[in-house]
Amino acid sequence: MRQFTFLVAILFSPIIYGQYGCTDSQANNFNASATINDGSCLYNPTNYSLNLVANLDDTLSENSGLVWDAGKLYTFNDSGSGAEVYEIMPNGTIIRTIHIANSTNVDWEAMTSDSSYFYLGDFGNNNGNRTDLCIYRLLKSEVSNNTLDTVVAEKMNFRWADQIDFTSAYNANNFDCEAFFATEDSLFLFSKNWVDLKTKCYALPNYWTDTLNATYTSQFDVDGLITDACRDTANDRTYLLGYKNNGSNFYTSFIWCLWDHASNLIFSGNKRRIEIGNVLSVSQTEGIIVSDNGTGYVSAEKVVNIITIPAKLFTFNFTTYFEEINGLEPLSSQAPFILSNQFISEGIIELAINIPFSKVYIEDLQGKRIMEIDKQHTQLPANYFHGVYFLKIDHNTYPIILWH
């Protein structure tokens, strides 16, 4: 008998039967009876004024990302600039220039870190036709060593797993990227979708050789262009920075706050958008990071148009947006479905959807609809599936890997 095995691409918590709904007491649709957050929370439009730290030196006029380590900020300039990283004080003063050997700044767009390494994302892709996407890995101990002015990078090449068309389309494609963050074992990348103003989340390990496919995991309608991302590990929150062109290059900037989601399904929990100002007040926002003391930083590049707006460094504190106003403790999300292997000997997998839904589909990597599901419990024929698929529950997408 042929053995069939399945693997869900993410780790789920055990199913807890309870009432699903919005568990955030700050939301408009807060449900006091809900015990499991289903990601449905809705919020009033929110505006916040960033605190200006300093106008940055023209050396950083094209700064395009931020990372924090040991009381200092690190940044860099994007496409066409040198292969250099700048160490700056929290007041915006440049204190050191670090040359990155074994690298080329084709279009560096983001920087992140884990406990041992810095990562530089050379994945800017305005035309959507790049086949040389890569991430550079730098030893933290070398970058922070004040006696070194040059650090050697390791180059890790990758491609988008779902891209099949490489026709050049300047600022008119969905395969540009300027944002990612690291965990201790993975990298999560967020696309800059010029066409539909959504963002797609992709996953990679934090180290590989040869050329690897970045696996598409889910997407979210951010209504704008995402320019950076960061993870506040102390508070288990994700921030996406971006801007929207409201006509005639008059940008307005925003930060999406994402939290209380299931495992690494970044878009499955609470999603709150904070408007942080227009181009006249914040320039073009490009970098975001949260320090180890909880202070958030945003950087912006220089704008030269009808008027000139200098590069800037700001701080922010969103603590009040996460306080439970009714004294409730936030609840962790549970998996919205479970795949059971108890019928494996019969060549059948049981799928149980444990949240209310309108439509559920199984799609392949190209987005082709394989199966429509209309019941809470469905038996899937094992021999019909082989490879990577996506379970689409209404507007949320979850990766599953099935093989036999």
Tab-separated table of C-alpha atoms in Angstrom:
chain	number	residue	atom	x	y	z
A	1	MET	CA	0.000	0.000	0.000
A	2	ARG	CA	1.357	3.412	-0.946
A	3	GLN	CA	1.879	5.577	2.097
A	4	PHE	CA	0.488	9.131	2.089
A	5	THR	CA	1.935	11.806	4.300
A	6	PHE	CA	0.914	15.421	4.738
A	7	LEU	CA	2.641	18.436	6.211
A	8	VAL	CA	1.034	21.740	7.066
A	9	ALA	CA	3.484	24.509	6.238
A	10	ILE	CA	2.963	26.200	9.601
A	11	LEU	CA	2.643	24.897	13.134
A	12	PHE	CA	-0.822	25.165	14.602
A	13	SER	CA	-1.934	25.294	18.224
A	14	PRO	CA	-4.425	22.633	19.348
A	15	ILE	CA	-8.014	23.457	18.462
A	16	ILE	CA	-9.853	25.159	21.294
A	17	TYR	CA	-13.595	25.263	20.855
A	18	GLY	CA	-14.922	28.682	21.722
A	19	GLN	CA	-16.549	31.711	20.227
A	20	TYR	CA	-14.687	33.473	17.441
A	21	GLY	CA	-14.780	37.228	17.046
A	22	CYS	CA	-12.921	40.476	17.695
A	23	THR	CA	-11.162	40.358	21.077
A	24	ASP	CA	-9.616	43.863	21.033
A	25	SER	CA	-11.599	46.199	23.270
A	26	GLN	CA	-10.341	49.222	21.308
A	27	ALA	CA	-12.020	48.010	18.114
A	28	ASN	CA	-15.423	49.162	16.878
A	29	ASN	CA	-16.716	45.593	16.676
A	30	PHE	CA	-15.283	44.307	19.978
A	31	ASN	CA	-17.141	41.189	21.105
A	32	ALA	CA	-16.953	40.669	24.863
A	33	SER	CA	-18.152	37.077	24.413
A	34	ALA	CA	-15.391	36.149	21.975
A	35	THR	CA	-12.600	33.962	23.295
A	36	ILE	CA	-10.678	33.429	20.052
A	37	ASN	CA	-9.526	36.295	17.847
A	38	ASP	CA	-10.588	35.748	14.232
A	39	GLY	CA	-8.817	38.821	12.810
A	40	SER	CA	-12.078	40.680	12.117
A	41	CYS	CA	-11.409	43.763	14.304
A	42	LEU	CA	-12.302	47.116	12.721
A	43	TYR	CA	-10.921	50.486	13.823
A	44	ASN	CA	-11.735	54.139	13.316
A	45	PRO	CA	-9.332	56.105	11.065
A	46	THR	CA	-6.303	56.918	13.222
A	47	ASN	CA	-3.818	59.781	12.793
A	48	TYR	CA	-0.504	60.121	14.614
A	49	SER	CA	2.209	62.804	14.462
A	50	LEU	CA	5.748	61.406	14.420
A	51	ASN	CA	8.345	63.145	16.601
A	52	LEU	CA	11.107	64.711	14.498
A	53	VAL	CA	14.564	63.796	15.795
A	54	ALA	CA	16.673	65.463	13.102
A	55	ASN	CA	17.095	66.264	9.440
A	56	LEU	CA	19.683	63.759	8.235
A	57	ASP	CA	22.968	64.580	6.535
A	58	ASP	CA	22.875	64.530	2.713
A	59	THR	CA	25.108	61.444	2.883
A	60	LEU	CA	21.888	59.623	3.793
A	61	SER	CA	19.665	61.315	1.232
A	62	GLU	CA	18.696	57.933	-0.281
A	63	ASN	CA	18.429	56.016	3.009
A	64	SER	CA	16.127	53.063	2.571
A	65	GLY	CA	15.967	51.014	5.759
A	66	LEU	CA	16.777	50.842	9.458
A	67	VAL	CA	18.023	48.293	11.953
A	68	TRP	CA	18.833	48.630	15.662
A	69	ASP	CA	21.635	47.001	17.620
A	70	ALA	CA	23.307	47.764	20.957
A	71	GLY	CA	22.043	51.329	21.231
A	72	LYS	CA	22.802	52.359	17.648
A	73	LEU	CA	20.983	52.566	14.339
A	74	TYR	CA	22.273	51.220	11.028
A	75	THR	CA	21.138	52.330	7.598
A	76	PHE	CA	22.274	52.469	3.940
A	77	ASN	CA	21.407	54.097	0.628
A	78	ASP	CA	19.493	52.345	-2.135
A	79	SER	CA	20.081	51.689	-5.859
A	80	GLY	CA	23.164	53.103	-7.504
A	81	SER	CA	24.858	53.937	-4.208
A	82	GLY	CA	27.957	52.356	-2.778
A	83	ALA	CA	28.034	49.036	-0.937
A	84	GLU	CA	28.175	50.733	2.443
A	85	VAL	CA	26.322	50.626	5.743
A	86	TYR	CA	26.241	53.653	8.060
A	87	GLU	CA	26.265	53.433	11.830
A	88	ILE	CA	24.374	56.358	13.340
A	89	MET	CA	23.466	57.549	16.802
A	90	PRO	CA	19.786	57.732	17.827
A	91	ASN	CA	20.040	61.490	17.269
A	92	GLY	CA	20.825	60.914	13.581
A	93	THR	CA	24.560	61.667	13.683
A	94	ILE	CA	26.729	59.445	11.455
A	95	ILE	CA	29.574	57.938	13.469
A	96	ARG	CA	30.953	55.279	11.128
A	97	THR	CA	30.927	54.030	7.528
A	98	ILE	CA	31.260	50.274	6.973
A	99	HIS	CA	32.232	48.960	3.530
A	100	ILE	CA	30.569	45.676	2.550
A	101	ALA	CA	32.931	43.480	0.541
A	102	ASN	CA	31.730	40.704	-1.778
A	103	SER	CA	28.579	42.680	-2.558
A	104	THR	CA	27.062	45.027	-5.132
A	105	ASN	CA	24.351	47.556	-4.402
A	106	VAL	CA	22.078	46.861	-7.346
A	107	ASP	CA	19.057	48.017	-5.382
A	108	TRP	CA	19.402	47.543	-1.638
A	109	GLU	CA	16.043	48.274	-0.050
A	110	ALA	CA	15.832	46.812	3.460
A	111	MET	CA	17.907	45.691	6.421
A	112	THR	CA	17.046	43.412	9.330
A	113	SER	CA	18.772	41.270	11.960
A	114	ASP	CA	18.553	38.268	14.237
A	115	SER	CA	20.757	37.559	17.256
A	116	SER	CA	23.877	36.785	15.175
A	117	TYR	CA	23.541	38.395	11.739
A	118	PHE	CA	22.504	41.472	9.819
A	119	TYR	CA	20.719	40.911	6.495
A	120	LEU	CA	20.689	43.331	3.549
A	121	GLY	CA	17.935	42.881	0.976
A	122	ASP	CA	19.053	43.511	-2.596
A	123	PHE	CA	15.581	42.941	-3.981
A	124	GLY	CA	14.400	46.332	-5.234
A	125	ASN	CA	12.650	45.487	-8.491
A	126	ASN	CA	10.854	48.511	-9.971
A	127	ASN	CA	10.655	46.869	-13.398
A	128	GLY	CA	9.587	43.488	-12.046
A	129	ASN	CA	12.084	41.659	-14.277
A	130	ARG	CA	15.088	41.009	-12.033
A	131	THR	CA	16.564	37.517	-12.025
A	132	ASP	CA	19.442	38.366	-9.677
A	133	LEU	CA	17.558	38.951	-6.416
A	134	CYS	CA	19.664	38.270	-3.345
A	135	ILE	CA	20.133	38.860	0.369
A	136	TYR	CA	23.523	39.560	1.924
A	137	ARG	CA	24.313	38.145	5.369
A	138	LEU	CA	26.793	39.963	7.655
A	139	LEU	CA	28.169	38.841	10.991
A	140	LYS	CA	26.902	41.161	13.713
A	141	SER	CA	30.123	40.830	15.674
A	142	GLU	CA	32.076	42.174	12.689
A	143	VAL	CA	29.678	45.009	11.863
A	144	SER	CA	29.726	46.239	15.460
A	145	ASN	CA	33.532	45.943	15.732
A	146	ASN	CA	34.743	49.546	15.684
A	147	THR	CA	38.226	48.453	14.546
A	148	LEU	CA	36.892	47.140	11.230
A	149	ASP	CA	35.989	49.388	8.335
A	150	THR	CA	35.245	46.490	5.948
A	151	VAL	CA	32.984	43.477	6.475
A	152	VAL	CA	32.726	40.524	4.072
A	153	ALA	CA	29.176	39.506	3.107
A	154	GLU	CA	27.720	36.100	2.250
A	155	LYS	CA	25.448	36.251	-0.787
A	156	MET	CA	22.211	34.238	-0.861
A	157	ASN	CA	20.308	34.215	-4.175
A	158	PHE	CA	16.566	33.676	-4.437
A	159	ARG	CA	13.575	33.993	-6.748
A	160	TRP	CA	9.842	34.525	-6.245
A	161	ALA	CA	8.205	31.093	-6.335
A	162	ASP	CA	5.030	32.419	-7.967
A	163	GLN	CA	6.609	34.628	-10.666
A	164	ILE	CA	6.399	33.218	-14.184
A	165	ASP	CA	6.340	36.458	-16.232
A	166	PHE	CA	9.497	38.601	-16.287
A	167	THR	CA	8.325	41.236	-18.773
A	168	SER	CA	9.643	44.656	-17.792
A	169	ALA	CA	6.873	46.852	-16.329
A	170	TYR	CA	8.262	49.940	-14.607
A	171	ASN	CA	6.262	50.719	-11.477
A	172	ALA	CA	3.529	48.476	-12.891
A	173	ASN	CA	4.230	45.037	-11.434
A	174	ASN	CA	3.624	43.103	-8.209
A	175	PHE	CA	7.163	41.721	-7.731
A	176	ASP	CA	8.959	44.753	-6.333
A	177	CYS	CA	10.108	44.447	-2.717
A	178	GLU	CA	11.470	46.838	-0.094
A	179	ALA	CA	10.639	45.167	3.231
A	180	PHE	CA	11.541	42.179	5.365
A	181	PHE	CA	12.248	41.093	8.913
A	182	ALA	CA	14.114	38.196	10.490
A	183	THR	CA	13.294	35.685	13.198
A	184	GLU	CA	15.874	33.270	14.589
A	185	ASP	CA	15.247	30.776	11.782
A	186	SER	CA	13.377	32.587	8.997
A	187	LEU	CA	13.107	35.701	6.851
A	188	PHE	CA	9.718	37.183	5.951
A	189	LEU	CA	9.572	39.426	2.868
A	190	PHE	CA	6.760	41.809	1.918
A	191	SER	CA	6.184	42.845	-1.689
A	192	LYS	CA	5.573	46.363	-2.975
A	193	ASN	CA	2.630	45.836	-5.308
A	194	TRP	CA	2.413	48.720	-7.759
A	195	VAL	CA	-0.616	47.281	-9.562
A	196	ASP	CA	-3.107	46.317	-6.842
A	197	LEU	CA	-1.642	48.121	-3.768
A	198	LYS	CA	-1.587	44.872	-1.796
A	199	THR	CA	1.418	43.181	-0.208
A	200	LYS	CA	2.370	39.524	-0.460
A	201	CYS	CA	4.262	37.807	2.335
A	202	TYR	CA	7.012	35.352	1.363
A	203	ALA	CA	9.095	33.102	3.601
A	204	LEU	CA	12.736	32.015	3.382
A	205	PRO	CA	15.071	30.312	5.855
A	206	ASN	CA	17.744	32.591	7.315
A	207	TYR	CA	20.517	30.764	5.464
A	208	TRP	CA	20.800	28.745	2.259
A	209	THR	CA	23.121	28.010	-0.647
A	210	ASP	CA	22.499	27.967	-4.415
A	211	THR	CA	19.248	29.746	-5.462
A	212	LEU	CA	16.113	29.248	-3.405
A	213	ASN	CA	12.428	29.902	-4.047
A	214	ALA	CA	10.825	32.412	-1.689
A	215	THR	CA	7.555	30.721	-0.735
A	216	TYR	CA	4.384	32.786	-1.017
A	217	THR	CA	2.336	32.461	2.181
A	218	SER	CA	-0.430	35.077	2.182
A	219	GLN	CA	-1.408	38.574	1.098
A	220	PHE	CA	-3.136	41.639	2.525
A	221	ASP	CA	-4.782	44.683	0.962
A	222	VAL	CA	-2.631	47.458	2.492
A	223	ASP	CA	-3.967	50.140	0.100
A	224	GLY	CA	-0.517	51.517	-0.582
A	225	LEU	CA	3.125	50.702	-1.280
A	226	ILE	CA	5.079	48.943	1.479
A	227	THR	CA	8.604	50.344	1.913
A	228	ASP	CA	9.819	48.600	5.078
A	229	ALA	CA	8.867	46.173	7.833
A	230	CYS	CA	10.061	45.321	11.304
A	231	ARG	CA	9.270	42.922	14.103
A	232	ASP	CA	8.870	44.096	17.713
A	233	THR	CA	9.855	40.792	19.303
A	234	ALA	CA	9.422	41.996	22.886
A	235	ASN	CA	5.723	42.650	22.293
A	236	ASP	CA	5.078	40.170	19.470
A	237	ARG	CA	4.029	42.836	16.946
A	238	THR	CA	4.786	43.492	13.290
A	239	TYR	CA	4.896	46.921	11.648
A	240	LEU	CA	4.609	47.617	7.916
A	241	LEU	CA	5.624	51.095	6.742
A	242	GLY	CA	4.361	52.527	3.488
A	243	TYR	CA	2.961	55.417	1.524
A	244	LYS	CA	0.214	56.071	-0.993
A	245	ASN	CA	0.365	58.394	-3.972
A	246	ASN	CA	-2.821	60.450	-3.840
A	247	GLY	CA	-2.092	62.196	-7.129
A	248	SER	CA	0.668	64.428	-8.505
A	249	ASN	CA	3.209	62.623	-6.322
A	250	PHE	CA	1.573	63.923	-3.151
A	251	TYR	CA	2.292	61.006	-0.840
A	252	THR	CA	0.670	60.222	2.473
A	253	SER	CA	2.457	57.777	4.770
A	254	PHE	CA	1.075	55.091	7.066
A	255	ILE	CA	2.080	52.255	9.394
A	256	TRP	CA	0.100	49.020	9.604
A	257	CYS	CA	0.214	47.451	13.080
A	258	LEU	CA	-0.241	43.653	12.964
A	259	TRP	CA	-0.569	41.595	16.140
A	260	ASP	CA	-2.334	38.746	17.936
A	261	HIS	CA	-2.085	36.456	14.915
A	262	ALA	CA	-1.673	32.694	14.620
A	263	SER	CA	1.954	31.555	14.467
A	264	ASN	CA	3.654	33.085	11.400
A	265	LEU	CA	0.413	33.911	9.571
A	266	ILE	CA	1.150	37.626	9.780
A	267	PHE	CA	-2.184	38.805	8.376
A	268	SER	CA	-4.509	36.533	10.372
A	269	GLY	CA	-4.778	38.711	13.491
A	270	ASN	CA	-5.510	42.364	14.263
A	271	LYS	CA	-4.652	44.895	11.551
A	272	ARG	CA	-4.729	48.602	12.408
A	273	ARG	CA	-3.619	51.381	10.067
A	274	ILE	CA	-2.047	54.528	11.533
A	275	GLU	CA	-1.759	57.563	9.226
A	276	ILE	CA	1.484	59.443	10.002
A	277	GLY	CA	1.455	62.454	7.683
A	278	ASN	CA	2.003	63.642	4.128
A	279	VAL	CA	5.164	64.184	2.106
A	280	LEU	CA	5.454	67.810	3.253
A	281	SER	CA	5.736	66.781	6.896
A	282	VAL	CA	7.466	63.386	6.750
A	283	SER	CA	9.116	63.364	3.291
A	284	GLN	CA	9.158	59.851	1.697
A	285	THR	CA	9.197	57.269	4.488
A	286	GLU	CA	11.536	54.331	3.826
A	287	GLY	CA	12.738	52.720	7.095
A	288	ILE	CA	11.176	51.484	10.340
A	289	ILE	CA	12.552	49.707	13.425
A	290	VAL	CA	11.698	49.297	17.094
A	291	SER	CA	14.591	49.558	19.561
A	292	ASP	CA	15.131	47.274	22.532
A	293	ASN	CA	13.706	49.940	24.852
A	294	GLY	CA	10.471	50.102	22.873
A	295	THR	CA	11.098	53.356	20.993
A	296	GLY	CA	10.119	53.183	17.342
A	297	TYR	CA	12.142	54.931	14.627
A	298	VAL	CA	11.118	55.952	11.111
A	299	SER	CA	13.523	57.304	8.489
A	300	ALA	CA	12.683	59.146	5.282
A	301	GLU	CA	14.727	59.864	2.184
A	302	LYS	CA	15.245	63.294	0.640
A	303	VAL	CA	12.605	64.507	-1.792
A	304	VAL	CA	13.613	66.809	-4.655
A	305	ASN	CA	10.630	67.943	-6.676
A	306	ILE	CA	8.906	71.323	-6.829
A	307	ILE	CA	10.335	71.858	-3.372
A	308	THR	CA	13.190	70.082	-1.571
A	309	ILE	CA	12.458	68.176	1.638
A	310	PRO	CA	15.494	66.816	3.513
A	311	ALA	CA	15.996	63.254	4.681
A	312	LYS	CA	14.609	62.857	8.194
A	313	LEU	CA	14.664	60.671	11.303
A	314	PHE	CA	11.585	60.367	13.546
A	315	THR	CA	10.483	58.467	16.648
A	316	PHE	CA	7.066	57.076	17.570
A	317	ASN	CA	5.347	55.283	20.450
A	318	PHE	CA	2.150	53.342	19.743
A	319	THR	CA	1.712	51.895	23.252
A	320	THR	CA	-1.766	53.372	23.729
A	321	TYR	CA	-3.071	51.549	20.664
A	322	PHE	CA	-2.422	48.195	22.310
A	323	GLU	CA	-3.835	48.879	25.758
A	324	GLU	CA	-6.935	46.897	26.669
A	325	ILE	CA	-9.341	49.632	27.728
A	326	ASN	CA	-11.670	47.174	29.480
A	327	GLY	CA	-8.880	45.541	31.435
A	328	LEU	CA	-8.940	42.447	29.235
A	329	GLU	CA	-5.857	40.478	28.325
A	330	PRO	CA	-5.275	39.947	24.593
A	331	LEU	CA	-5.845	36.379	23.459
A	332	SER	CA	-3.661	34.480	21.005
A	333	SER	CA	-5.305	33.416	17.770
A	334	GLN	CA	-5.921	29.746	17.120
A	335	ALA	CA	-5.685	27.964	13.804
A	336	PRO	CA	-8.771	28.567	11.646
A	337	PHE	CA	-8.647	24.979	10.323
A	338	ILE	CA	-7.108	21.585	10.995
A	339	LEU	CA	-6.028	18.751	8.720
A	340	SER	CA	-6.388	15.342	10.306
A	341	ASN	CA	-4.410	12.228	9.309
A	342	GLN	CA	-6.580	9.794	11.212
A	343	PHE	CA	-7.979	8.426	7.927
A	344	ILE	CA	-4.587	7.962	6.339
A	345	SER	CA	-5.028	4.207	5.808
A	346	GLU	CA	-8.070	4.919	3.648
A	347	GLY	CA	-6.243	7.504	1.521
A	348	ILE	CA	-8.391	10.332	2.845
A	349	ILE	CA	-7.534	13.487	4.742
A	350	GLU	CA	-10.205	15.244	6.785
A	351	LEU	CA	-10.307	19.044	6.642
A	352	ALA	CA	-12.183	20.868	9.391
A	353	ILE	CA	-12.857	24.623	9.115
A	354	ASN	CA	-13.532	25.954	12.608
A	355	ILE	CA	-14.541	29.525	11.847
A	356	PRO	CA	-17.575	30.884	9.987
A	357	PHE	CA	-16.903	31.351	6.270
A	358	SER	CA	-18.574	32.294	2.997
A	359	LYS	CA	-16.187	30.652	0.522
A	360	VAL	CA	-13.349	28.164	0.868
A	361	TYR	CA	-11.129	27.050	-2.017
A	362	ILE	CA	-7.987	25.010	-2.546
A	363	GLU	CA	-5.715	26.645	-5.138
A	364	ASP	CA	-2.418	25.626	-6.717
A	365	LEU	CA	0.764	27.746	-6.870
A	366	GLN	CA	-0.467	29.586	-9.980
A	367	GLY	CA	-3.738	30.524	-8.292
A	368	LYS	CA	-5.779	27.966	-10.239
A	369	ARG	CA	-8.820	26.830	-8.278
A	370	ILE	CA	-8.606	23.073	-7.664
A	371	MET	CA	-11.542	22.519	-5.360
A	372	GLU	CA	-14.380	24.459	-3.757
A	373	ILE	CA	-15.398	23.517	-0.213
A	374	ASP	CA	-18.821	24.358	1.154
A	375	LYS	CA	-18.935	22.364	4.407
A	376	GLN	CA	-17.281	22.761	7.805
A	377	HIS	CA	-15.937	19.189	7.520
A	378	THR	CA	-14.687	17.788	4.212
A	379	GLN	CA	-12.824	14.631	3.249
A	380	LEU	CA	-10.024	15.191	0.712
A	381	PRO	CA	-8.904	12.351	-1.613
A	382	ALA	CA	-5.205	11.922	-0.851
A	383	ASN	CA	-4.194	10.676	-4.294
A	384	TYR	CA	-5.561	13.840	-5.906
A	385	PHE	CA	-2.952	16.120	-4.311
A	386	HIS	CA	0.814	16.259	-4.643
A	387	GLY	CA	2.853	19.362	-3.791
A	388	VAL	CA	2.212	22.865	-2.467
A	389	TYR	CA	-1.339	24.249	-2.346
A	390	PHE	CA	-3.148	27.166	-0.754
A	391	LEU	CA	-6.280	26.964	1.346
A	392	LYS	CA	-8.238	30.180	0.798
A	393	ILE	CA	-10.798	30.964	3.507
A	394	ASP	CA	-12.685	34.037	2.304
A	395	HIS	CA	-9.963	36.744	2.030
A	396	ASN	CA	-7.226	34.882	3.948
A	397	THR	CA	-4.786	32.419	2.366
A	398	TYR	CA	-2.947	29.586	4.156
A	399	PRO	CA	-0.171	27.410	2.690
A	400	ILE	CA	-0.421	23.611	2.904
A	401	ILE	CA	1.993	21.020	1.545
A	402	LEU	CA	0.607	17.615	0.544
A	403	TRP	CA	2.446	14.688	-0.951
A	404	HIS	CA	2.227	10.895	-1.191
